mmCIF file of C-alpha atoms in Angstrom:
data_model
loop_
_atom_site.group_PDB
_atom_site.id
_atom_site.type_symbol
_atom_site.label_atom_id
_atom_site.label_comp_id
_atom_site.label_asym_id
_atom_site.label_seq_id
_atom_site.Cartn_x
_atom_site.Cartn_y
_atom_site.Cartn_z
ATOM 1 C CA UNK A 1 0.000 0.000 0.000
ATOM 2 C CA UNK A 2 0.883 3.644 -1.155
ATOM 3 C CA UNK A 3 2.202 5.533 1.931
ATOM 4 C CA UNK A 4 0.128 8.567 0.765
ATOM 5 C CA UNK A 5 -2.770 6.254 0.815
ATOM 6 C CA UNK A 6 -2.046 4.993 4.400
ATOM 7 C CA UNK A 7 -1.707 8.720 5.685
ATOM 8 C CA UNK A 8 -4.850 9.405 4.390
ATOM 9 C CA UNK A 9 -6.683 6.627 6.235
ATOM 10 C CA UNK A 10 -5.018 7.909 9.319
ATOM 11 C CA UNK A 11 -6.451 11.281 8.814
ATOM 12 C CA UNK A 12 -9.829 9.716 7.927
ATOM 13 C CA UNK A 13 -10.037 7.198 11.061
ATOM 14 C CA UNK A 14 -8.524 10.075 13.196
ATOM 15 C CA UNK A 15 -11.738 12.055 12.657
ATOM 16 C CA UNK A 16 -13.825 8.829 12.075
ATOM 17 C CA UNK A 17 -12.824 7.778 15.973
ATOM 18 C CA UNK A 18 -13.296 11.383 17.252
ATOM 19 C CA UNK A 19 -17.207 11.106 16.031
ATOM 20 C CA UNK A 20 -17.075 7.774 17.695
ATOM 21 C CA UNK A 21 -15.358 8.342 20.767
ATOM 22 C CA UNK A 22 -17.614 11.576 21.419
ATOM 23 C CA UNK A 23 -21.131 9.932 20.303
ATOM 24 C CA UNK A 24 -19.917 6.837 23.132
ATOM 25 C CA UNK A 25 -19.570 9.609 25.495
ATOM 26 C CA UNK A 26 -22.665 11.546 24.936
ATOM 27 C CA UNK A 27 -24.739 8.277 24.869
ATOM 28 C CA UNK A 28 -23.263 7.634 28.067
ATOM 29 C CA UNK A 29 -23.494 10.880 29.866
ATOM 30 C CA UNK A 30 -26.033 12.773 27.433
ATOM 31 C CA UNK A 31 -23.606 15.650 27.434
ATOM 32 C CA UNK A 32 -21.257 16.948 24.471
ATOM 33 C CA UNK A 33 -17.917 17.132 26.151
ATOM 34 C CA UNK A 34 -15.493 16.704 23.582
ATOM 35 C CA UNK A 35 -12.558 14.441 23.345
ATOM 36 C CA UNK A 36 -9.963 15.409 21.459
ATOM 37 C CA UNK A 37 -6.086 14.179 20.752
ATOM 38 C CA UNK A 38 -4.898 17.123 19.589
ATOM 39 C CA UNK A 39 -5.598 20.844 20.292
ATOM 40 C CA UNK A 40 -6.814 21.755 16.499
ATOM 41 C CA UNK A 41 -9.460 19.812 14.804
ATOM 42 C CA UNK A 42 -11.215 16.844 15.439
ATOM 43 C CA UNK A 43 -9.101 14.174 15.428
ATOM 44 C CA UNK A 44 -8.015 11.323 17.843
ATOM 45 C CA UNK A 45 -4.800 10.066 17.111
ATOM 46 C CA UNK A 46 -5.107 7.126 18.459
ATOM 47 C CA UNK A 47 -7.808 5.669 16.374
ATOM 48 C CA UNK A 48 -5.584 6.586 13.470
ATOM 49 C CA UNK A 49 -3.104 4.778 14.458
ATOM 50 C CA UNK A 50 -5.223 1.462 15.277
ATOM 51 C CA UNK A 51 -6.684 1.772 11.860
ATOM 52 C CA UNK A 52 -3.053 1.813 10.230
ATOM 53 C CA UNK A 53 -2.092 -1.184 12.106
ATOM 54 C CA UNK A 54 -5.221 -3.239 11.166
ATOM 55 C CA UNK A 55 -5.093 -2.221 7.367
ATOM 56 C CA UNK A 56 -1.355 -3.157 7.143
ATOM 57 C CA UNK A 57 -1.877 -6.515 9.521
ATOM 58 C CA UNK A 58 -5.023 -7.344 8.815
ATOM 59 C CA UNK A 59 -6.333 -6.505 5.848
ATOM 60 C CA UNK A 60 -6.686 -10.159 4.100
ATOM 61 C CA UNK A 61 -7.969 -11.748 7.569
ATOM 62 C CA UNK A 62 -11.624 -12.576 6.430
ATOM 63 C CA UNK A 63 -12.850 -14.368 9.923
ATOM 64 C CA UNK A 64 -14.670 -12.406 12.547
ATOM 65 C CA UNK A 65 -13.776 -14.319 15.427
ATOM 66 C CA UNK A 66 -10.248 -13.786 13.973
ATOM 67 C CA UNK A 67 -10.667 -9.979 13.529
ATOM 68 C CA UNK A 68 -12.026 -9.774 17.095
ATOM 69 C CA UNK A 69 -9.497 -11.554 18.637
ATOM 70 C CA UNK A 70 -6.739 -9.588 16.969
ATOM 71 C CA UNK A 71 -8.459 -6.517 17.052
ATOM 72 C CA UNK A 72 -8.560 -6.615 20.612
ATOM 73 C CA UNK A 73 -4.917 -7.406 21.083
ATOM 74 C CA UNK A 74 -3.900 -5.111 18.548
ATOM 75 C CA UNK A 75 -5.932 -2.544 19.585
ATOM 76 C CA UNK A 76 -4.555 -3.140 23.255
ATOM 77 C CA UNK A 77 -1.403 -2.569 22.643
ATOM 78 C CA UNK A 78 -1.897 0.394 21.121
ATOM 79 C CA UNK A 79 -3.622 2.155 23.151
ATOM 80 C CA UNK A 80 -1.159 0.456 25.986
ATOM 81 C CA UNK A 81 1.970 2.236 24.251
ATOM 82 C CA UNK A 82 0.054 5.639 23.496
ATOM 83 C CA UNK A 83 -0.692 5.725 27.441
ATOM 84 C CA UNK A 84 2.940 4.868 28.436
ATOM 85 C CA UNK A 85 4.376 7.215 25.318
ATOM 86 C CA UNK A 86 2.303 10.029 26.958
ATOM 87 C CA UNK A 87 3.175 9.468 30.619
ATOM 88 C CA UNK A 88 6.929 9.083 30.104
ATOM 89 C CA UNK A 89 7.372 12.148 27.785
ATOM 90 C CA UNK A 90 5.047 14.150 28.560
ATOM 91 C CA UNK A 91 4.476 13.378 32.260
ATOM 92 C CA UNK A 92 0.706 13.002 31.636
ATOM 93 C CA UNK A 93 -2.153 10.934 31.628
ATOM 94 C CA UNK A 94 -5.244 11.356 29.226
ATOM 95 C CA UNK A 95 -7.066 8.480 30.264
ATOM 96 C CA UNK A 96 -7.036 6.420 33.189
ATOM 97 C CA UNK A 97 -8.924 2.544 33.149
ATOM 98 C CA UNK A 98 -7.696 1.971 37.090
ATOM 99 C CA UNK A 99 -11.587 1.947 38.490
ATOM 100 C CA UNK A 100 -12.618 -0.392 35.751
ATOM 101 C CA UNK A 101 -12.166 -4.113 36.247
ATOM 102 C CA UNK A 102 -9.705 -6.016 34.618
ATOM 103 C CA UNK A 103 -7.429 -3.390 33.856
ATOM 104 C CA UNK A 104 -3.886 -3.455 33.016
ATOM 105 C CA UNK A 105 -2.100 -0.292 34.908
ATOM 106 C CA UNK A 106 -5.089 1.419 34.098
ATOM 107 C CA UNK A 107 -3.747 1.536 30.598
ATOM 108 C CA UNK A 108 -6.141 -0.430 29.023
ATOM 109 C CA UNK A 109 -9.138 -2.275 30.674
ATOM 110 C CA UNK A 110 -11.114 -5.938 29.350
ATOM 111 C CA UNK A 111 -13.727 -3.201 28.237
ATOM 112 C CA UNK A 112 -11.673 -1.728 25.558
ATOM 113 C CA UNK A 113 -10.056 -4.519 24.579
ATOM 114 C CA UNK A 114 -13.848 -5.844 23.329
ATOM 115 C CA UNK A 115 -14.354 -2.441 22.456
ATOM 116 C CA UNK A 116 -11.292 -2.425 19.953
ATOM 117 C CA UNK A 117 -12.371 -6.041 18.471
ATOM 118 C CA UNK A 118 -15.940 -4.913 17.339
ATOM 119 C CA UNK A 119 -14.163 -1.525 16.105
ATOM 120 C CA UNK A 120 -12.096 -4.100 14.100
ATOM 121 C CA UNK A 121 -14.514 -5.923 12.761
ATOM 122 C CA UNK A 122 -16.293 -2.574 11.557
ATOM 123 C CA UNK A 123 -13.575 -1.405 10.210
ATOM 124 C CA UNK A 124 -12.024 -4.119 7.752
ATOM 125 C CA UNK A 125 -15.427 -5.621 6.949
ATOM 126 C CA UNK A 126 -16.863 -1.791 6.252
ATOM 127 C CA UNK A 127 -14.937 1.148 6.764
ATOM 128 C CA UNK A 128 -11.596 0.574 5.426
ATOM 129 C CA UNK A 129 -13.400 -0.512 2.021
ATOM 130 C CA UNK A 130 -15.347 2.535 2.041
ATOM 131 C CA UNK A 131 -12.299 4.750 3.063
ATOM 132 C CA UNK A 132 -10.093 2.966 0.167
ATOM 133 C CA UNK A 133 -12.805 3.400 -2.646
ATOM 134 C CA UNK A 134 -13.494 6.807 -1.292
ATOM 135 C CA UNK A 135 -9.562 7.840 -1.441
ATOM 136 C CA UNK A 136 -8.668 6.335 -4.490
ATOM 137 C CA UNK A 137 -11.593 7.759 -6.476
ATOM 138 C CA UNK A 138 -11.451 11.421 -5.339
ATOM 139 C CA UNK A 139 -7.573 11.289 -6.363
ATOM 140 C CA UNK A 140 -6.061 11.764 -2.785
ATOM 141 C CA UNK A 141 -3.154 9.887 -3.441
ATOM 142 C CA UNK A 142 -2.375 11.394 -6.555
ATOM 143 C CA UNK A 143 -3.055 15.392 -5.123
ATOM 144 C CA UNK A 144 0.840 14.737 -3.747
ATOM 145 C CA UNK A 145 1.220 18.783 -2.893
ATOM 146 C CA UNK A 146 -2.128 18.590 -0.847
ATOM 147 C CA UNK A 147 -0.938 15.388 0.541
ATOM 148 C CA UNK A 148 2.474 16.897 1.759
ATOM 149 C CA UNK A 149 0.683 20.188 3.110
ATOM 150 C CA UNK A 150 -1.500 18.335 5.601
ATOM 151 C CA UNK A 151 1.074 16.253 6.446
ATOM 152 C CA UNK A 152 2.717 19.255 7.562
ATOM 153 C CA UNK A 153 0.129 20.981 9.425
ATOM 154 C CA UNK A 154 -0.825 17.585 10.985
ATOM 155 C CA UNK A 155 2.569 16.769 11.906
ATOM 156 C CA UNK A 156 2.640 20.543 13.565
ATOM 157 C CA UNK A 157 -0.689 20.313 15.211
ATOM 158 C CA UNK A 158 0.310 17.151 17.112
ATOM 159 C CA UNK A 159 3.622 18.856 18.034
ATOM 160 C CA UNK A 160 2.719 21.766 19.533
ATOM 161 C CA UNK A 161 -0.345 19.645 20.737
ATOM 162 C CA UNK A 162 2.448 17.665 22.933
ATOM 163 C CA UNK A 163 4.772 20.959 23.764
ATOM 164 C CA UNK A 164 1.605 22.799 24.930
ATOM 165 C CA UNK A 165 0.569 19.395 27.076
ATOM 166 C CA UNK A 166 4.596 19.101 28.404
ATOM 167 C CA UNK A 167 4.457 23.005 29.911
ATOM 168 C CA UNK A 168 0.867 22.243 31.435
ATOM 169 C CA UNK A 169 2.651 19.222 33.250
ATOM 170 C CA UNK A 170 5.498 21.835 34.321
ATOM 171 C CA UNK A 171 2.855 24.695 35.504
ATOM 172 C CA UNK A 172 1.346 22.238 37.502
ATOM 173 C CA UNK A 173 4.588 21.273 39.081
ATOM 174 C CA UNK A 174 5.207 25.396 39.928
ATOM 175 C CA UNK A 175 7.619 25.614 37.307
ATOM 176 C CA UNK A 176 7.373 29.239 35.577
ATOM 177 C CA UNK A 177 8.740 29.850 31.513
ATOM 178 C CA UNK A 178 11.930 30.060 31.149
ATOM 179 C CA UNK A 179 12.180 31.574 28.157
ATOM 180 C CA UNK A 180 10.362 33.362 25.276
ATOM 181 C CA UNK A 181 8.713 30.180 23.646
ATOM 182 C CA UNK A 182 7.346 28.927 27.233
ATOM 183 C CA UNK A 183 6.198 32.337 27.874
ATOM 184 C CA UNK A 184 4.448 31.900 23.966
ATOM 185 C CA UNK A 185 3.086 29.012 24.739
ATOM 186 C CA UNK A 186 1.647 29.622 28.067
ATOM 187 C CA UNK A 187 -0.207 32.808 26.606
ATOM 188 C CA UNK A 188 -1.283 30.695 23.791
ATOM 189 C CA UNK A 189 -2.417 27.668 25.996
ATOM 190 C CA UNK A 190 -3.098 28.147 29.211
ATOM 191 C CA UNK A 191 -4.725 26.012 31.566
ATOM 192 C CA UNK A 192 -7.838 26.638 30.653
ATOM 193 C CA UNK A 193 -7.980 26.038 26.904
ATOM 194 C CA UNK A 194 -6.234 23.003 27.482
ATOM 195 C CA UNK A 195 -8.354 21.404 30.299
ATOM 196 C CA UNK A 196 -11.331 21.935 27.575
ATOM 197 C CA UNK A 197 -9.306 19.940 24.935
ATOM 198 C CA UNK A 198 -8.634 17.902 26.957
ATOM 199 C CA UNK A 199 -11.180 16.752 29.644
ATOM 200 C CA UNK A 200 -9.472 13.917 31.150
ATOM 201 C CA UNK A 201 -6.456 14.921 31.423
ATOM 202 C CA UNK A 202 -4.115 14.844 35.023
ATOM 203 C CA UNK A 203 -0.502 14.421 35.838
ATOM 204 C CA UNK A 204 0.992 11.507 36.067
ATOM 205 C CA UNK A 205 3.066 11.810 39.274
#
């Protein structure tokens, strides 16, 4: 597979999981409070990166009880690593399984591991075919300028995303800027606006 067409399935399942991971939330709660993994747009990351993994692994897997089973695992370890990633760092924790049972560090929790099979299923047996018929006939892959320009701005958005989430972890330690970029970025993302982006969101001590 075309690594322009990969990239644009992580864009697509980015914002794909952000509709899901909100519309879970509000059925749960019955209150918009949105999730998000970075601080512009609505994307989540995460579910980018799950869907990259399960097009590359297992794309030709045609069982359901197959897809399940490594859908869970897959999606596990995932979202395992993008905890641990965060926490070491960043110093941070965006989400926290510890009060659910069955959890691993509260990492990742027997809940989401089911949760990441279905999602699996879903995904190779509908979505990816639809995202893949959808890319390659609206010319994504071949638009190679547009292609490199959101790559950019994506690749910007999640860095300052994780600069602006490293000097929240350092304000709430008492550390003050330093310099003229911490200064910047305080001014730019202060507490406040990053609390909203990001609900969940605590040290990790």
């Amino acid at each position: 597979m075309k690594a322009a067409k990969l990239f644009w399935i992580f864009i697509l399942s980015s914002m794909i999981g952000f509709l899901i991971e909100n519309g879970y939330r509000f059925f749960l709660t019955g209150n918009f409070v949105w999730h998000r993994g970075v601080i512009i747009g609505p994307f989540l990351p995460i579910y980018g990166m799950g869907a990259c993994v399960f097009t590359l692994v297992l794309c030709r897997v045609h069982s359901t009880i197959k897809l399940f089973i490594l859908g869970a695992l897959i999606g596990g370890v995932t979202e395992f690593l993008g905890s641990l990633i965060k926490e070491v760092l960043l110093g941070i924790k965006l989400w926290d399984y510890s009060h659910h049972p069955f959890n691993l560090l509260g990492r990742i929790s027997l809940v989401y591991l089911c949760f990441w099979g279905i999602l699996c299923v879903l995904f190779i047996k509908i979505i990816l075919p639809f995202l893949s018929d959808l890319i390659e006939k609206s010319g994504l892959t071949r638009m190679k300028n547009m292609t490199r320009i959101v790559f950019l701005v994506f690749t910007l958005n999640l860095t300052f995303s994780g600069l602006a989430l490293q000097r929240w972890n350092e304000r709430q330690s008492g550390a003050s800027a330093e310099n003229q970029f911490e200064r910047r970025m305080d001014y730019l993302f202060p507490d406040k606006v990053l609390e909203k982006v990001y609900p969940s969101l605590e040290q990790s001590n």
